[in-house]
Coordinates of C-alpha atoms in Angstrom, one line a residue:
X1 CA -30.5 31.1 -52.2
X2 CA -31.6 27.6 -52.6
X3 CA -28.7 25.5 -52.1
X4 CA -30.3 22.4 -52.4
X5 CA -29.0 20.2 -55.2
X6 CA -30.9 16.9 -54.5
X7 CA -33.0 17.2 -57.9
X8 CA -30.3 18.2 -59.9
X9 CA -29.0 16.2 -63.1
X10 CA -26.9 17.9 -65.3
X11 CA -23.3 19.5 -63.5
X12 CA -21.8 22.0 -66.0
X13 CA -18.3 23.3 -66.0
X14 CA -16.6 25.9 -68.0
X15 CA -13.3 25.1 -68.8
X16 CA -10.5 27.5 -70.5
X17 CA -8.8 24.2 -71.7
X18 CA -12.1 24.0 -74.5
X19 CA -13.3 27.1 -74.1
X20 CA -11.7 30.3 -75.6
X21 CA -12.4 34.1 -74.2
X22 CA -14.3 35.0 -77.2
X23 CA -16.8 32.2 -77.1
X24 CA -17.1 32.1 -73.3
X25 CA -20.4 33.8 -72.4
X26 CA -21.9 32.0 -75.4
X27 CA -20.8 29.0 -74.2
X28 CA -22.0 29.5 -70.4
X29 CA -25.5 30.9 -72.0
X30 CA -25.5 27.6 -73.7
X31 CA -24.9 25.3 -70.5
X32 CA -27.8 26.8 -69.2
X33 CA -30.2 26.8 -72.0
X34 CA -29.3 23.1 -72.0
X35 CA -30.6 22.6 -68.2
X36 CA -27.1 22.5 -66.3
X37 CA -28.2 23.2 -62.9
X38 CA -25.3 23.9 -61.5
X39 CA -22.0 25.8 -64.0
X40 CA -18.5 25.9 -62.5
X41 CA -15.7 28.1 -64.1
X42 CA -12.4 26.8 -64.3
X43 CA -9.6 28.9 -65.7
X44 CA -6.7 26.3 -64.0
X45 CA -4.4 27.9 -66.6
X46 CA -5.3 31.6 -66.2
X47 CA -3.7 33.8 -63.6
X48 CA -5.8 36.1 -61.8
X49 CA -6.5 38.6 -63.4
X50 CA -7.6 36.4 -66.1
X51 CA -9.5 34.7 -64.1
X52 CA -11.3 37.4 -62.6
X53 CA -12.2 38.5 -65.8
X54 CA -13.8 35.6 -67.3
X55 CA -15.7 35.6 -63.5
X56 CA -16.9 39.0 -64.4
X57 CA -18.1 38.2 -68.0
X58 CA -20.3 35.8 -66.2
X59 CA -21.6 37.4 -63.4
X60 CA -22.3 40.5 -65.3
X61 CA -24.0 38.2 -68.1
X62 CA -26.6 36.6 -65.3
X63 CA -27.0 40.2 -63.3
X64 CA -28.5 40.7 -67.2
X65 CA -30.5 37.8 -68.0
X66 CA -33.9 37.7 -67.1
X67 CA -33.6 33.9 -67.2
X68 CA -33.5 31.9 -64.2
X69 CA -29.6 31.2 -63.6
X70 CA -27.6 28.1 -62.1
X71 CA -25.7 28.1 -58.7
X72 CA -22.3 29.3 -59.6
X73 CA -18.9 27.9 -58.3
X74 CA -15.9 29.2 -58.9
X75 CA -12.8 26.7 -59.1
X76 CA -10.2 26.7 -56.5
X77 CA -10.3 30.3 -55.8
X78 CA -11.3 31.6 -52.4
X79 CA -10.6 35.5 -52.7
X80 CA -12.4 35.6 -56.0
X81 CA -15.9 33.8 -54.9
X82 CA -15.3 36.5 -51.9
X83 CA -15.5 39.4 -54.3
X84 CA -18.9 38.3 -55.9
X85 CA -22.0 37.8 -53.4
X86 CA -23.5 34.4 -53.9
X87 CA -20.9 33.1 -55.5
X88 CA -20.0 29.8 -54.5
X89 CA -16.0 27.8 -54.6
X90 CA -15.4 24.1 -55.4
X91 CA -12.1 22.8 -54.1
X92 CA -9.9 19.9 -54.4
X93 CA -7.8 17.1 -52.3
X94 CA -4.9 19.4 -52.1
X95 CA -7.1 23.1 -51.8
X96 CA -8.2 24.4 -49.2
X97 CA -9.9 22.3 -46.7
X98 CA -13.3 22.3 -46.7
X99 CA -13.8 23.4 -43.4
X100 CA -11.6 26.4 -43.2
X101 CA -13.6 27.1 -46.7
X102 CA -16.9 27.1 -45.1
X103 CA -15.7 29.3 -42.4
X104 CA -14.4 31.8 -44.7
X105 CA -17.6 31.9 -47.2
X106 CA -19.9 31.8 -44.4
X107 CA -23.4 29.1 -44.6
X108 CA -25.0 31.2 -47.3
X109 CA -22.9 30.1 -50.2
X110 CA -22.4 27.0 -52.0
X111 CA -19.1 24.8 -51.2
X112 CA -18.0 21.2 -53.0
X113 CA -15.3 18.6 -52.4
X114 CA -13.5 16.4 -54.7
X115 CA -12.9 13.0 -54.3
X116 CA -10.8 10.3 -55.9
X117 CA -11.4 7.0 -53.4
X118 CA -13.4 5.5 -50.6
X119 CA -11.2 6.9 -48.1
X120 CA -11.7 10.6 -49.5
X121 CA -15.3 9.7 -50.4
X122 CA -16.5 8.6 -46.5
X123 CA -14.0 11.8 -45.3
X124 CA -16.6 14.2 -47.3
X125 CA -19.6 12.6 -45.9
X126 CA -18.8 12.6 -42.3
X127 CA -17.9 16.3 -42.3
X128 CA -19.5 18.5 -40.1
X129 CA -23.3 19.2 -41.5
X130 CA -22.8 22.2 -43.0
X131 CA -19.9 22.2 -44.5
X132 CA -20.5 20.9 -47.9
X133 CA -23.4 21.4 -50.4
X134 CA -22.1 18.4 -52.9
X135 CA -19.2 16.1 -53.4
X136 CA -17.9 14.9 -56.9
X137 CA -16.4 11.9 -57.2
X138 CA -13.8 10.7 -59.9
X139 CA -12.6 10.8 -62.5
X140 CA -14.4 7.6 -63.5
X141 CA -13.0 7.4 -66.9
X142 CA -9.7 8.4 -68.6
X143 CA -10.2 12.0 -69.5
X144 CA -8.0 14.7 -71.0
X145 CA -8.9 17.4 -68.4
X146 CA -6.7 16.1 -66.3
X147 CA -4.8 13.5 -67.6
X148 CA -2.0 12.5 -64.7
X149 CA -5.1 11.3 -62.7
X150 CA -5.8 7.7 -62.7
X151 CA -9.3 6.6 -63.5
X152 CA -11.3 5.5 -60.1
X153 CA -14.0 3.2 -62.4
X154 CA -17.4 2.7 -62.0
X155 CA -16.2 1.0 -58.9
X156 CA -16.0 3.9 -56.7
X157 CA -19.5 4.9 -58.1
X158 CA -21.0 1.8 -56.7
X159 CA -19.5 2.0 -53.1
X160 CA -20.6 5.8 -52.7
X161 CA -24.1 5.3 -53.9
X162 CA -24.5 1.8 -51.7
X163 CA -23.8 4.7 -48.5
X164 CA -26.6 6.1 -49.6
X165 CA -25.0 9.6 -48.6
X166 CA -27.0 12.6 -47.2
X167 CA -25.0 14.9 -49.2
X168 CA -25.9 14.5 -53.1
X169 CA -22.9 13.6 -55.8
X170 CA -21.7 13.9 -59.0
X171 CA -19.6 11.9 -60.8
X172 CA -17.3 13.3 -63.2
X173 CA -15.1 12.8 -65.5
X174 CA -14.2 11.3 -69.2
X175 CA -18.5 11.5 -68.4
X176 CA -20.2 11.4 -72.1
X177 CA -23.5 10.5 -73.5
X178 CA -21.5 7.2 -75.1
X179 CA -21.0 6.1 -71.7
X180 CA -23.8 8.2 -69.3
X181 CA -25.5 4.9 -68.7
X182 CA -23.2 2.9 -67.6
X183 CA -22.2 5.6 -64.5
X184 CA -26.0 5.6 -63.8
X185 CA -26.2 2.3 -63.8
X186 CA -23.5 2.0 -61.3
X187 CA -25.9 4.0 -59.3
X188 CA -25.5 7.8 -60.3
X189 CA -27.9 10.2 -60.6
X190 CA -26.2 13.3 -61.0
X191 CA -23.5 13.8 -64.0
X192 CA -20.6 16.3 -65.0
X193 CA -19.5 16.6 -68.4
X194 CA -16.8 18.7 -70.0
X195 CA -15.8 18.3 -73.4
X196 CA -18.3 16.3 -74.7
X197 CA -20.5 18.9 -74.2
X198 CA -18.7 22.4 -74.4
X199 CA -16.5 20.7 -77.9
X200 CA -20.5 20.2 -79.8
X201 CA -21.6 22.3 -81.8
X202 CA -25.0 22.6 -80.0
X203 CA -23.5 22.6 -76.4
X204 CA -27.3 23.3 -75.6
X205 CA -28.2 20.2 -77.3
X206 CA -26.0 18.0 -76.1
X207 CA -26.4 18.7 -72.3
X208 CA -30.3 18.0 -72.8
X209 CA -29.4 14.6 -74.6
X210 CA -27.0 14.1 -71.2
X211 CA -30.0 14.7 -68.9
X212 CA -32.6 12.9 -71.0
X213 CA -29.7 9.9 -71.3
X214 CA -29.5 10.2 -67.2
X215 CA -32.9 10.3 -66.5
X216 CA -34.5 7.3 -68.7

C-alpha cells in the first residue's frame, strides 16, 4: 500500500451523526466519486457491533468495486482495524497513544493523530519516524461534530504550517467551502469536511467544489 498522503487534498469522514445506515454505502461511494483521498468511518455513537457492521458494509463495498479506493481509517477502534487487513485507525488526545498504536498495527497500515494546540501539534511531529502517516489539526471553526471543543482558529494553522512539518496535515473542522480559503490561506493544503459535504445533496459534487476551492 501506498501510504503516502503528501498529494492529497480532500480528507473524507463518514459520520453516523449525518449519515444514516441506509444511506451509508451511497454516501461513502459518493466521497470517493468526489476525489476524497482518504475516508474515515466514525460511528462515536454506535457500539460495536454496530460499528463493525457499518466497517463491513464498506470493506465489502471496495473488495467489490473495480474503482480505485481511498486509504481507509477506522476511528478510535484498534481491535476492529485489526480484523480487516489494510485497514488503517485514527486516534485522538485521550485514545490510544500513538506509539503503542503503531506497535499494535504494525508499519504497513495507516495511523493519524489529533491535535488541538501547539503543544500537541510539535508532540506529533517529533514522534518517532514511523509512527504516524498524518496529523489533523483542529477544530478550526465552531462545528457541531463535536461541540464541547473549543475552536483552535486559523491561528494554530499558521504556526503548524510555518514548521514546515515532514509529516503532512489536515485541518479539520466547522471546514466548508464558505470558509476553505481562508484555512488555505492560513497555510493549509489539505482539508476535512463533514457536514458540509455528507448534508448536500450531491456529496460527490460538493467534495470536488472543496478540492477545486483548495487548490486555486
Amino acid at each position: 500500500m501506498n501510504l503516502s498522503l503528501h498529494q492529497s487534498t480532500f480528507y473524507g469522514i463518514l459520520d453516523t451523526g449525518y449519515v444514516s445506515p441506509e444511506n451509508w454505502v451511497a454516501k461513502y461511494e459518493a466521497l470517493v466519486s468526489g476525489g476524497a483521498s482518504i475516508v474515515q468511518i466514525r460511528a462515536k455513537d454506535s457500539n460495536q457491533s454496530e460499528r463493525y457492521q457499518l466497517t463491513e458494509q464498506i470493506v465489502r463495498y471496495r473488495a467489490q468495486s473495480a474503482a480505485p479506493q481511498p486509504h481507509l481509517v477506522i476511528n478510535d477502534d484498534l481491535e476492529l482495524a485489526l480484523e480487516h487487513p489494510g485497514l488503517g485507525l485514527h486516534v485522538g488526545q485521550e485514545d490510544l497513544p500513538a506509539v503503542e498504536a503503531r506497535k499494535r498495527l504494525g508499519p504497513n497500515r495507516l495511523l493519524g493523530l489529533s491535535t488541538h494546540s501547539p503543544e500537541q501539534a510539535r508532540a506529533a511531529m517529533a514522534l518517532p519516524a514511523g509512527t504516524l502517516n498524518y496529523f489533523a489539526v483542529g477544530p478550526v471553526f465552531a462545528t457541531q461534530t463535536k461541540p464541547t471543543y473549543t475552536p483552535v482558529g486559523l491561528e494554530l494553522v499558521e504556526y503548524v504550517a510555518k514548521q514546515r512539518p515532514e509529516l503532512p496535515f489536515f485541518c479539520i473542522g466547522g471546514i466548508n467551502r464558505r470558509n476553505i480559503e481562508q484555512v488555505i490561506a492560513a497555510g493549509a493544503s489539505r482539508i476535512v469536511t463533514v457536514s458540509d459535504v455528507l448534508c448536500s445533496a450531491d456529496t460527490a459534487a460538493a467534495v470536488r467544489e472543496s478540492i477545486s476551492i483548495a487548490r486555486k
